[in-house]
CSV table of C-alpha atoms in Angstrom, one decimal:
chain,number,residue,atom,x,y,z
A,1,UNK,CA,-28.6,26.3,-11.8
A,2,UNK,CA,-25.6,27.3,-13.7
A,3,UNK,CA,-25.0,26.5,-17.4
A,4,UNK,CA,-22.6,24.3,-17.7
A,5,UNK,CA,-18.9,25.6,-19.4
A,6,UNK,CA,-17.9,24.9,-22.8
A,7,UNK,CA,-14.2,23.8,-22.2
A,8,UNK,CA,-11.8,23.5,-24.9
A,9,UNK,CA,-8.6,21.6,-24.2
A,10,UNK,CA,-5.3,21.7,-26.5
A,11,UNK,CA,-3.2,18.9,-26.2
A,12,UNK,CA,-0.5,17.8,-29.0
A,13,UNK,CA,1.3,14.4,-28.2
A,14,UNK,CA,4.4,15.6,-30.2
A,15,UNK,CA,5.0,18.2,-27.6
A,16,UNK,CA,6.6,15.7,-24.9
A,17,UNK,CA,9.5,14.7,-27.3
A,18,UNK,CA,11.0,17.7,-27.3
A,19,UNK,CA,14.1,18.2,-25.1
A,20,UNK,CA,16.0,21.6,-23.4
A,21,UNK,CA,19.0,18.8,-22.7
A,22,UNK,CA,19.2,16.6,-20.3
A,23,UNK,CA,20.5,18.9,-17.1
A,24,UNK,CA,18.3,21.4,-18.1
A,25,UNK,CA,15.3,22.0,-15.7
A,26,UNK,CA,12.8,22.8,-18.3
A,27,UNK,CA,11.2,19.4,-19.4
A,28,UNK,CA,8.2,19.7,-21.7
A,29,UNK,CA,8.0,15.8,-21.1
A,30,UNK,CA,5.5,17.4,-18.0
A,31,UNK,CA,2.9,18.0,-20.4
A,32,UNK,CA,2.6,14.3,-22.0
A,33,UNK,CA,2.3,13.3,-17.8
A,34,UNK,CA,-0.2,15.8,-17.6
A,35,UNK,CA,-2.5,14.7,-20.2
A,36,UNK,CA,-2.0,11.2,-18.7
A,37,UNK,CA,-2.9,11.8,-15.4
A,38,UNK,CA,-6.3,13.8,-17.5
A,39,UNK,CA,-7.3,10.9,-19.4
A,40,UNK,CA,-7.0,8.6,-16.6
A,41,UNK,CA,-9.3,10.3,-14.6
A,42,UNK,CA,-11.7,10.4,-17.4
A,43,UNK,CA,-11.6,14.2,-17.7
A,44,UNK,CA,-11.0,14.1,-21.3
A,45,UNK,CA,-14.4,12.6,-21.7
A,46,UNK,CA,-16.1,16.0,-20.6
A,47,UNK,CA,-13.6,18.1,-22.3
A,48,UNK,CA,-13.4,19.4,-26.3
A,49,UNK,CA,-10.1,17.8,-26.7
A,50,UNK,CA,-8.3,19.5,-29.5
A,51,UNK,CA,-5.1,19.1,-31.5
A,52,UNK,CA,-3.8,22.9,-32.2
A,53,UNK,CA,-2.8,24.0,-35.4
A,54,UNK,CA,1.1,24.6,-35.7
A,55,UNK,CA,1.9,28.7,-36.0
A,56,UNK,CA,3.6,29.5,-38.8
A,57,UNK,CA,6.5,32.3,-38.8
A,58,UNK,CA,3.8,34.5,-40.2
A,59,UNK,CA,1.8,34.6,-37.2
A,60,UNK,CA,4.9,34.6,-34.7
A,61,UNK,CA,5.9,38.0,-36.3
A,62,UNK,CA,2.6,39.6,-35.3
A,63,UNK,CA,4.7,40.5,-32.1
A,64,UNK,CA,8.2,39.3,-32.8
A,65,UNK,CA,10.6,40.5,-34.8
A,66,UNK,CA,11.0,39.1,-38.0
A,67,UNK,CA,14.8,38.3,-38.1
A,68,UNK,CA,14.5,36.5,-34.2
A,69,UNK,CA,11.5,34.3,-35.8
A,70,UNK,CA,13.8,33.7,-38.7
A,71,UNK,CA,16.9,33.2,-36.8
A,72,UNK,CA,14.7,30.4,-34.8
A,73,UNK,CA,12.9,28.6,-37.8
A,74,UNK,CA,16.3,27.5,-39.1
A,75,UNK,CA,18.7,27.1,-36.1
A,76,UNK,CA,20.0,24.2,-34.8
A,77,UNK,CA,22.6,23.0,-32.1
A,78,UNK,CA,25.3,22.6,-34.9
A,79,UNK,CA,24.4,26.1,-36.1
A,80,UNK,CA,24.5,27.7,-32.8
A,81,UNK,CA,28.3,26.0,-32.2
A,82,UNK,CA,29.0,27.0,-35.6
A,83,UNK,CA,27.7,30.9,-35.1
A,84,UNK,CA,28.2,31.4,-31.4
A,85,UNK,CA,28.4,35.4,-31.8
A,86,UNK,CA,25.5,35.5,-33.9
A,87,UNK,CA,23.5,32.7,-31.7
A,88,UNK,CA,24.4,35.0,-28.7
A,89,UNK,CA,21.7,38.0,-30.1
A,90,UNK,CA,18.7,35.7,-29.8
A,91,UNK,CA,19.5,33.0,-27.1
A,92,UNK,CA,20.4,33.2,-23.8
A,93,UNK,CA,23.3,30.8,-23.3
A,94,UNK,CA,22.2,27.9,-21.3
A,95,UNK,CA,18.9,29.3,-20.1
A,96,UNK,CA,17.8,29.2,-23.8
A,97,UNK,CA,19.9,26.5,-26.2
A,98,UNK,CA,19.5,25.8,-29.2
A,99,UNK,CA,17.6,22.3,-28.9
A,100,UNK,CA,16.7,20.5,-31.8
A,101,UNK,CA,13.2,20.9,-32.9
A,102,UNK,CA,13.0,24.3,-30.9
A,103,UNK,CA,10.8,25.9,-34.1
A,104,UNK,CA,8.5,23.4,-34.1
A,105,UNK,CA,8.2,23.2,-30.0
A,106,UNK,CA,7.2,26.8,-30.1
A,107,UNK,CA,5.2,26.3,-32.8
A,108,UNK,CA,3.0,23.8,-30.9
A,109,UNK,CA,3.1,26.1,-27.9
A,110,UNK,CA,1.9,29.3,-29.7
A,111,UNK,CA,-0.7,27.2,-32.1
A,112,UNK,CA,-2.5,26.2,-29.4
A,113,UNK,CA,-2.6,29.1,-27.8
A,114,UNK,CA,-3.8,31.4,-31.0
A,115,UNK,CA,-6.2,29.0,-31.9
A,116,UNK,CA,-7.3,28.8,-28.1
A,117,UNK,CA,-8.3,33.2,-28.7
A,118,UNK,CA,-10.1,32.5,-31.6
A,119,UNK,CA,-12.0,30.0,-30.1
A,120,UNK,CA,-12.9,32.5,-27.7
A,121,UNK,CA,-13.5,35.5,-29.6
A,122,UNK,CA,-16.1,33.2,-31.6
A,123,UNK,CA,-17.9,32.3,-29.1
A,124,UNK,CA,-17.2,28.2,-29.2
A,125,UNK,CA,-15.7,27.9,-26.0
A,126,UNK,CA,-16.1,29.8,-22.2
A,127,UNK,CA,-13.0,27.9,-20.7
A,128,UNK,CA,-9.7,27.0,-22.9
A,129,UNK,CA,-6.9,25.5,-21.6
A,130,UNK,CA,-3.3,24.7,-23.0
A,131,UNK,CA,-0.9,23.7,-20.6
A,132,UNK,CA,2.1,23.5,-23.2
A,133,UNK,CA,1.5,27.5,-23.4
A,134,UNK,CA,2.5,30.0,-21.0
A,135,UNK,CA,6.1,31.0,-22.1
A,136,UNK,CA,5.7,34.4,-20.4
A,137,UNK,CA,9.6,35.3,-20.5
A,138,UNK,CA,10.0,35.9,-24.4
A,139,UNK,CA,10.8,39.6,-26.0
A,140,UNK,CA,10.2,40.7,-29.3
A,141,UNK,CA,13.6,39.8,-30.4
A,142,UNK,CA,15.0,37.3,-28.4
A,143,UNK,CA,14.6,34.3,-25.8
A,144,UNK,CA,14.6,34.7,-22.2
A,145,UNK,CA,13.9,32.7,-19.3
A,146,UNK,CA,13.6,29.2,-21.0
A,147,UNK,CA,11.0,31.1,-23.5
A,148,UNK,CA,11.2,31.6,-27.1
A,149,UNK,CA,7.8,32.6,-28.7
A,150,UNK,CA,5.6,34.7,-26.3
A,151,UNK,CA,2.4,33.0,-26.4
A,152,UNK,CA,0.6,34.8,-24.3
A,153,UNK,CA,0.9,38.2,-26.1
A,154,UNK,CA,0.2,36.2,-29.4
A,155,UNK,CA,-2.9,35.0,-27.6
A,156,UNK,CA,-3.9,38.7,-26.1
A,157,UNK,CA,-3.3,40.3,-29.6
A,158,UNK,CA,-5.7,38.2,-30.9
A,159,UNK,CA,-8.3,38.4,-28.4
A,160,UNK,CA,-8.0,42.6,-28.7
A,161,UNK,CA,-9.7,41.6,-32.2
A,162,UNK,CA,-12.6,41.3,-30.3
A,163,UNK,CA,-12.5,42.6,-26.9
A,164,UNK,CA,-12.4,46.2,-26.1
A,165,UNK,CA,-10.0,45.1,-22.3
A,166,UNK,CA,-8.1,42.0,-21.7
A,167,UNK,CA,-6.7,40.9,-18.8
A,168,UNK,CA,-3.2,39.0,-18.1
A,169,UNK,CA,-3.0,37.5,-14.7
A,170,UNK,CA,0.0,35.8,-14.0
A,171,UNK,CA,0.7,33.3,-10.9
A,172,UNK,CA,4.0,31.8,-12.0
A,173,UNK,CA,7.0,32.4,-9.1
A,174,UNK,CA,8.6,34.6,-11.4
A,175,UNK,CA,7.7,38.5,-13.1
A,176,UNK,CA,5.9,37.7,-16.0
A,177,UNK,CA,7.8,40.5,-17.8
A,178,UNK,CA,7.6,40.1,-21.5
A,179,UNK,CA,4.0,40.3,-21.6
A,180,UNK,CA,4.3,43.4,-19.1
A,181,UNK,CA,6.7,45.1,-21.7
A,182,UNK,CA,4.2,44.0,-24.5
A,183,UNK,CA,1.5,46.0,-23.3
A,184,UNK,CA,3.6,48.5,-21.0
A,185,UNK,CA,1.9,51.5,-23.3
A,186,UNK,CA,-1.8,50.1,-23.1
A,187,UNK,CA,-4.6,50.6,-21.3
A,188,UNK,CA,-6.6,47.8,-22.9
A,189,UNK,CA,-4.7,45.1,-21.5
A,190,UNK,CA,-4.2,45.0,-17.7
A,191,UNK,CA,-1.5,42.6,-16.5
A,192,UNK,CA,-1.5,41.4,-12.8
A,193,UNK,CA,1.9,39.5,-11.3
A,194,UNK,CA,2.3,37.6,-7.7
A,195,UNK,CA,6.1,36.6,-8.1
A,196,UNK,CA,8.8,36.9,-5.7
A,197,UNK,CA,11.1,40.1,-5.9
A,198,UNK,CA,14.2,40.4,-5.0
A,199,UNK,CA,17.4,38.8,-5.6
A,200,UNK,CA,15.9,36.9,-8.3
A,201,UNK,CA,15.1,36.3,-11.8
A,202,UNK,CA,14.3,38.3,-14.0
A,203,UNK,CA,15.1,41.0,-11.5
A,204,UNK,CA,11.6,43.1,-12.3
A,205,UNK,CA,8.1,43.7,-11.0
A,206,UNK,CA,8.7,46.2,-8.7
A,207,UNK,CA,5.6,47.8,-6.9
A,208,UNK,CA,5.9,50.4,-8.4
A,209,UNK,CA,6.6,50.0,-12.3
A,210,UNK,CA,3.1,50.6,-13.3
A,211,UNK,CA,3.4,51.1,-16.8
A,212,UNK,CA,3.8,54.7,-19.0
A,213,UNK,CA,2.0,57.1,-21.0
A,214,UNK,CA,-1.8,55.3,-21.8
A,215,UNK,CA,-0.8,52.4,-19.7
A,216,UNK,CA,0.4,54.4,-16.5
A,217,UNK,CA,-1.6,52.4,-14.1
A,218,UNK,CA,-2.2,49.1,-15.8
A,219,UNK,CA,0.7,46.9,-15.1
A,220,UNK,CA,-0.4,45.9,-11.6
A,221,UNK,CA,3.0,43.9,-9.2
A,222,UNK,CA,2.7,42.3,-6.3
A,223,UNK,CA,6.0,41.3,-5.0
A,224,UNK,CA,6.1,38.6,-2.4
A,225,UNK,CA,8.5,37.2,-0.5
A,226,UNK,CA,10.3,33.3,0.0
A,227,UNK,CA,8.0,31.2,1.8
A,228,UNK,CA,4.7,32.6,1.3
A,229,UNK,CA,1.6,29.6,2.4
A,230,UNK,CA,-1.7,29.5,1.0
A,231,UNK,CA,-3.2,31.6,3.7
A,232,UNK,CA,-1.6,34.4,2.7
A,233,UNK,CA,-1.5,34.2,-0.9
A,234,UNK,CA,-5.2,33.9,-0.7
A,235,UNK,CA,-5.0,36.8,1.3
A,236,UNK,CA,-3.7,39.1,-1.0
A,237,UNK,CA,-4.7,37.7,-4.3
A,238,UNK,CA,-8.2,37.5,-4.0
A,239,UNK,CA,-8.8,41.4,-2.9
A,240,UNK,CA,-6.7,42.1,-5.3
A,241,UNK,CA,-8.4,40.2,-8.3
A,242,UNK,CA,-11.4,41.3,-7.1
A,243,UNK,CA,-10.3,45.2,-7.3
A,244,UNK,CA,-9.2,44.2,-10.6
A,245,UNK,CA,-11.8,43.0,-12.1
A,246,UNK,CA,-14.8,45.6,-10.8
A,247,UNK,CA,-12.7,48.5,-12.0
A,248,UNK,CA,-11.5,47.0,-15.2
A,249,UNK,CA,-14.2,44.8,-16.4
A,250,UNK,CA,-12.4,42.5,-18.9
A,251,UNK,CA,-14.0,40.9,-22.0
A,252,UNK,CA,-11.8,38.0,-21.3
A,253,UNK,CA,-8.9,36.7,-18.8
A,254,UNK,CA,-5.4,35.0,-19.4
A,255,UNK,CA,-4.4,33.5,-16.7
A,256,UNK,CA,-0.3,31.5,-16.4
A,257,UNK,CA,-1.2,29.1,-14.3
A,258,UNK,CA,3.1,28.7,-13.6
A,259,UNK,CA,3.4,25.6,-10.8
A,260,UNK,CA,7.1,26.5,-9.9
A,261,UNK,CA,5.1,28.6,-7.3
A,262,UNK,CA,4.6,25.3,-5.4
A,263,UNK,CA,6.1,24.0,-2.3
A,264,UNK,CA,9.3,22.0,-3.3
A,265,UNK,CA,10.0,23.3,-6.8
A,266,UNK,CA,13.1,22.6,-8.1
A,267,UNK,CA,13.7,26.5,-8.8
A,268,UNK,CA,11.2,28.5,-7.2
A,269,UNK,CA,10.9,29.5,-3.4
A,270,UNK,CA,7.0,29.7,-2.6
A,271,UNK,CA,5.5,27.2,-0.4
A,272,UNK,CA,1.8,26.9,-1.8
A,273,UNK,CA,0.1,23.8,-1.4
A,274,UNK,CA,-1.5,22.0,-4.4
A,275,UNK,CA,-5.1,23.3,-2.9
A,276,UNK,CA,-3.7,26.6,-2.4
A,277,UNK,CA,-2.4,27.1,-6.6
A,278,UNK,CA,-6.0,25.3,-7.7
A,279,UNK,CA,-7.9,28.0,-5.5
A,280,UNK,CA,-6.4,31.0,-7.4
A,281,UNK,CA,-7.6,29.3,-11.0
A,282,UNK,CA,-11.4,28.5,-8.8
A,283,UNK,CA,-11.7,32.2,-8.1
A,284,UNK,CA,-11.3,33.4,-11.2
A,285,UNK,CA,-13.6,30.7,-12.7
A,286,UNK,CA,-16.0,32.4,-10.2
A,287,UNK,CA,-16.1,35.5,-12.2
A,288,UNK,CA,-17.7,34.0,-15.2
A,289,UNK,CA,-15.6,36.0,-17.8
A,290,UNK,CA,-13.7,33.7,-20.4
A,291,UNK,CA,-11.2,32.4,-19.1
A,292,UNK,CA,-8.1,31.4,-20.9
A,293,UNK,CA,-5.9,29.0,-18.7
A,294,UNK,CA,-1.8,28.4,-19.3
A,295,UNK,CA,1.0,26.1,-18.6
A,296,UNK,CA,4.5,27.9,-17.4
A,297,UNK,CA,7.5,27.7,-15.4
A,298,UNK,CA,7.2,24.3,-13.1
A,299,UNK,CA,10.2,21.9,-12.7
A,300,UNK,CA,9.3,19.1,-10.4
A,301,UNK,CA,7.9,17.8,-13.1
A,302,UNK,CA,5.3,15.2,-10.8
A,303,UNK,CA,4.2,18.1,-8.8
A,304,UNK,CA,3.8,20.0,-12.0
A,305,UNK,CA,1.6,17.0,-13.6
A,306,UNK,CA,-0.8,16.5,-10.5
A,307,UNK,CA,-1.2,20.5,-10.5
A,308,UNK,CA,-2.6,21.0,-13.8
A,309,UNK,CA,-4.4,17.5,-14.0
A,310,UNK,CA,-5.9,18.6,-10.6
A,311,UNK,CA,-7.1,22.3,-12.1
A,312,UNK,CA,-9.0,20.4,-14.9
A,313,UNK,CA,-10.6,18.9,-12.8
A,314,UNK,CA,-11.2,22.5,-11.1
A,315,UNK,CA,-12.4,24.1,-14.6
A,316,UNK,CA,-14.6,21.1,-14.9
A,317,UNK,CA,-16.1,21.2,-11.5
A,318,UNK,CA,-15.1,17.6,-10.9
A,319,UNK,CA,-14.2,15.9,-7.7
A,320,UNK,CA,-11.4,13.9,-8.4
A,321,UNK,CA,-10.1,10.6,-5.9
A,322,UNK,CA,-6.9,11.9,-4.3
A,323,UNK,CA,-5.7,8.1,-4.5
A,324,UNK,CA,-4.3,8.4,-8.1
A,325,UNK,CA,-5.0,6.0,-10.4
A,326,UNK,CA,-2.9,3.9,-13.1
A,327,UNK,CA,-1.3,6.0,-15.6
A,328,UNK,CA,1.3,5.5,-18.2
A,329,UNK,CA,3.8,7.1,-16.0
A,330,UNK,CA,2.5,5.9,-12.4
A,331,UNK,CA,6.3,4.9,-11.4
A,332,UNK,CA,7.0,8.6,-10.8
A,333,UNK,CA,4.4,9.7,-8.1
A,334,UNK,CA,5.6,6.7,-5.2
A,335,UNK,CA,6.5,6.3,-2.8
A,336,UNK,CA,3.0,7.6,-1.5
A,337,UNK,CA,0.7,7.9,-5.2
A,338,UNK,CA,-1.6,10.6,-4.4
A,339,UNK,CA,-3.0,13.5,-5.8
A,340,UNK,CA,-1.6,16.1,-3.6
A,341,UNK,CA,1.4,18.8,-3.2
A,342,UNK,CA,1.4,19.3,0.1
A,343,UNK,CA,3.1,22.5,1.8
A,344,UNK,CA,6.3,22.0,3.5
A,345,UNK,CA,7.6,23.9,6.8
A,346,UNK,CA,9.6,26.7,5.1
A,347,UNK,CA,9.8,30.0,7.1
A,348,UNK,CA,6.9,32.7,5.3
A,349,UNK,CA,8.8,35.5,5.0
A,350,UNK,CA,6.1,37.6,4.3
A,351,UNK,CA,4.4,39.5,7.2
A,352,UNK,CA,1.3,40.8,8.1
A,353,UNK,CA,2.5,44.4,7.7
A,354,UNK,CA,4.6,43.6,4.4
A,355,UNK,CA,1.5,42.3,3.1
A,356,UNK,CA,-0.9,45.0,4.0
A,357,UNK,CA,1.4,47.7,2.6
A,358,UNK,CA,1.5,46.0,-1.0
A,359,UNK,CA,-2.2,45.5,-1.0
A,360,UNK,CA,-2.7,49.4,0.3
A,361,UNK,CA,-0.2,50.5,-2.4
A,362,UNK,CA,-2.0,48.4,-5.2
A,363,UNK,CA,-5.4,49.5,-3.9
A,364,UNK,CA,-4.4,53.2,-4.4
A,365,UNK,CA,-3.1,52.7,-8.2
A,366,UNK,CA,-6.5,50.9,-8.8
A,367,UNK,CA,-8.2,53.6,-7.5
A,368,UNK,CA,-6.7,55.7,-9.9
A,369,UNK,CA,-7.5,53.6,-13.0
A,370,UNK,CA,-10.8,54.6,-14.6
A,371,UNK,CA,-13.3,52.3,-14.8
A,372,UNK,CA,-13.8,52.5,-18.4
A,373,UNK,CA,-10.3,52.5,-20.3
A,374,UNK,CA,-10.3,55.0,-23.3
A,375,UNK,CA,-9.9,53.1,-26.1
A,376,UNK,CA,-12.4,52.2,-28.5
A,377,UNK,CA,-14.0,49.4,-30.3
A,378,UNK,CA,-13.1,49.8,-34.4
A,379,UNK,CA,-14.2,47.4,-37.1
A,380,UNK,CA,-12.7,44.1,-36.3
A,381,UNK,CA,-10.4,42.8,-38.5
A,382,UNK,CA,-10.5,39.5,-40.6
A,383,UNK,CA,-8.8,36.1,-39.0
A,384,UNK,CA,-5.3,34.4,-39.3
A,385,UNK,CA,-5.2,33.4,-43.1
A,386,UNK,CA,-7.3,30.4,-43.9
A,387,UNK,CA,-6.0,27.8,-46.8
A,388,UNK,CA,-8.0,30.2,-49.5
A,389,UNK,CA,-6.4,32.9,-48.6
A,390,UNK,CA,-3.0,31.1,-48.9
A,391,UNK,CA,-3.9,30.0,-52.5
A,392,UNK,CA,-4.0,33.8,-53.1
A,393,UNK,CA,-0.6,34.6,-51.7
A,394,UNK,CA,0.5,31.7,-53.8
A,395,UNK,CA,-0.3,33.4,-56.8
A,396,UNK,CA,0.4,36.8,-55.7
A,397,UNK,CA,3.6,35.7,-55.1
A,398,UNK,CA,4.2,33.9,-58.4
A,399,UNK,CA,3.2,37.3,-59.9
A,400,UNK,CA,5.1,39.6,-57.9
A,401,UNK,CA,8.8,37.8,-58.8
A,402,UNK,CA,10.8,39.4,-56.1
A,403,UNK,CA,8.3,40.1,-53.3
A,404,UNK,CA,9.0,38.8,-49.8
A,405,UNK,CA,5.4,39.0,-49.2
A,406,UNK,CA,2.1,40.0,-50.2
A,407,UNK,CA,0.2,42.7,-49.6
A,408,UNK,CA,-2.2,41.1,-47.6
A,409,UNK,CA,0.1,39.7,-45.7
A,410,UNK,CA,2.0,42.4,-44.5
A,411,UNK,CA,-1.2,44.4,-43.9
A,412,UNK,CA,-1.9,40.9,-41.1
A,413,UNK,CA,1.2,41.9,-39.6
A,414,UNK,CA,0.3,45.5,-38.9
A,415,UNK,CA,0.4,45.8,-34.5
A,416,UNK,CA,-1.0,49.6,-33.0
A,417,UNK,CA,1.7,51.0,-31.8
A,418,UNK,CA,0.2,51.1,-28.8
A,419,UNK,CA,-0.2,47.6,-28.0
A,420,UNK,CA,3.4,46.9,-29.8
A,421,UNK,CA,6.9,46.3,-27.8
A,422,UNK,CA,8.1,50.3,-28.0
A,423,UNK,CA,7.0,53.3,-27.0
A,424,UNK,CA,7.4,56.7,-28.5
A,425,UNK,CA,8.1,58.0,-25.2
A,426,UNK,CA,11.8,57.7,-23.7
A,427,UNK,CA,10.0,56.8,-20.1
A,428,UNK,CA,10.8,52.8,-21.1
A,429,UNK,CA,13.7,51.3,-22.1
A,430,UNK,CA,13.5,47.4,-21.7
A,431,UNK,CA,16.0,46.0,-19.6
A,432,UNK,CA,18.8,44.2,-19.9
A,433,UNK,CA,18.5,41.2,-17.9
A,434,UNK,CA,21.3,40.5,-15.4
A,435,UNK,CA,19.8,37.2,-14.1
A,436,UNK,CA,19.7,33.9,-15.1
A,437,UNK,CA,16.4,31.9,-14.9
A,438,UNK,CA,18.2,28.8,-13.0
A,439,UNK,CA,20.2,31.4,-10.2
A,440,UNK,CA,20.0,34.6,-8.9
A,441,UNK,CA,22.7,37.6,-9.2
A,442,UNK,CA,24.4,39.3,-6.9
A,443,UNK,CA,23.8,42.7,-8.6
A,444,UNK,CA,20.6,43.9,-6.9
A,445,UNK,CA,17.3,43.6,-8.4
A,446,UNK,CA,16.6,45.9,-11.3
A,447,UNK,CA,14.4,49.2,-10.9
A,448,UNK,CA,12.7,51.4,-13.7
């Protein structure tokens, strides 16, 4: 009999008053129904519900640069109408405003998912979950894609403390392509993408941008095409993963569990099934490798909701009653109330023969990825700062007059270079994005 898993859960109530505007598609209001539709099935009860710690700026700069994070702990909306030229270098118009409380939103986001990697790396939890992470979109040194702090690589970075290989799989409709450029250089992180390619945001993901100098070979696409059912994302994602996994053998996996792959998604144009999203989460579950599970993109915010309550229920091994039951926000799942996001009749545009040829073409750059990456272990370094170590900085600080920081601190801050956003190599230049997340372009998609 299987041991059972030690799942940690990261919910913070203050995350669902937090607003994008009101047209905006991007409502983190879908986490608060989340967590209701949890606790009224009673999953909480089998789950290590925690509050996450807030990131401070410090941590955020481990990846991003440090005048973006500053730029973000003290903007506002008046600020941004005030400054629109210098507003304009970090956010991304109306894909990205400047929303009041937006510092302490990503703080929430990125707390949770730090803390989530430590967890991990210390051994307290097998499973961790925080659906209010998963901002994949985010550069170094600016928002994209309805994202301003990168999570995820704040997560990943802290998990290579421990971990010789991570792995970042990524099931959202679109390219998760600021994690991609994060570790573009690496071969200790793998990053795997089912998202649709094309005419379509952010433009990138491409079969064949497999990454550059150390990393050449482990940024693994798979583009897909509108429409695409659960039979046949099943039937390219799981060969795939399992390639994956036997020739890279990660020490842990970071999955974005991204719902604006389901049927009827406000912006996205897959047609997976509720059953069909939960079953890519299961199969990795199956491996029994941590497993580090994220929100995302999602924008019918009831679909989004039943999604990730239902994959709780999936991490847990729980069979849940697909007649749902009273929540706090019950109103919005009529007229029919039922656990379930059902696939529609959309045409899958995705062949037979399309499909074969991706998985052929992914199967050969697999093949050509050692099984054992060459990086190696080194002393691990000590954790984010506890209070004592603040104390010190305090005084350090006092001492030093002038400094910005303290020693210490600036030595946290230290990335490799290769696992940071450049490359000494002039094979990568990051793009310039010519889509917005809410449209498409009419400029074709964007090669390497």
């Amino acid at each position: 009999m299987a041991l059972k898993k030690r799942i940690t859960y990261y919910y913070d109530e203050e995350v669902g008053n937090y607003n994008y505007g009101y047209m905006h598609p991007m409502k983190p209001f879908r986490m608060r129904m989340a967590h209701s539709l949890v606790s009224a099935y009673g999953l909480d009860k089998h789950l290590n519900v925690v509050r996450p710690p807030r990131a401070s700026a410090l941590e955020m700069t481990r990846f991003h640069a440090d005048d973006y994070v500053e730029f973000l702990s003290r903007v506002t909306p008046e600020l941004a109408q005030q400054e629109p030229e210098h507003t304009s270098v970090y956010l991304s118009g109306e894909d990205c405003p400047a929303f009041d409380g937006v510092f302490e939103f990503c703080s929430i986001s990125a707390g949770g998912s730090i803390a989530g990697a430590k967890r991990i790396n210390h051994g307290e939890s097998d499973v961790v979950v925080n659906w209010a992470g998963g901002l994949h979109h985010a550069k170094k040194g600016a928002a994209s894609g309805f994202c301003y702090i990168n999570d995820i690589v704040l997560a990943i970075l802290e998990l290579l403390r421990y971990h010789q290989r991570v792995m970042y799989l990524d099931i959202d409709v679109h390219h998760g392509d600021g994690v991609e450029e994060a570790f573009y250089t690496t071969d200790r992180v793998m990053s795997v993408s089912f998202h649709k390619f094309g005419d379509f945001f952010p433009g990138t993901g491409h079969v064949d941008d497999v990454g550059v100098a150390r990393g050449r070979g482990y940024a693994v696409n798979v583009p897909l095409r509108d429409g695409i059912d659960d039979a046949s994302y099943a039937g390219i994602f799981e060969p795939v993963m399992r390639m994956v996994m036997e020739r890279f053998r990660p020490g842990a996996v970071v999955m974005q569990c991204g719902t604006d792959s389901l049927s009827g998604d406000r912006i996205g144009c897959f047609n997976l099934s509720m059953q069909g999203h939960a079953a890519c989460v299961a199969f990795m579950k199956s491996f029994n490798v941590p497993l580090f599970c994220l929100g995302g993109g999602g924008y019918t915010i009831r679909n989004v909701a039943r999604t990730w309550a239902y994959e709780t229920a999936v991490l847990l091994g729980h069979d849940l009653d697909p007649v749902l039951p009273y929540n706090d926000y019950y109103d919005f799942y009529g007229p029919e109330f039922r656990l379930d996001v059902p696939a529609s009749n959309m045409e899958n545009m995705n062949t037979r023969e399309y499909l074969a040829q991706i998985l052929e073409r992914v199967g050969e750059q697999l093949r050509s990825v050692p099984h054992a990456p060459s990086a190696q272990m080194h002393e691990v370094p000590r954790d984010w700062p506890e209070d004592s170590d603040n104390e010190i900085d305090d005084a350090e600080m006092d001492a030093a007059g002038e400094a910005k920081m303290t020693r210490r601190q600036r030595e946290a801050r230290v990335v490799p270079h290769a696992e940071a956003y450049d490359t000494d190599t002039d094979e990568f230049t990051p793009i310039v994005n010519p889509y917005r997340h809410t449209g498409t372009s009419t400029r074709p998609a964007a090669r390497r």
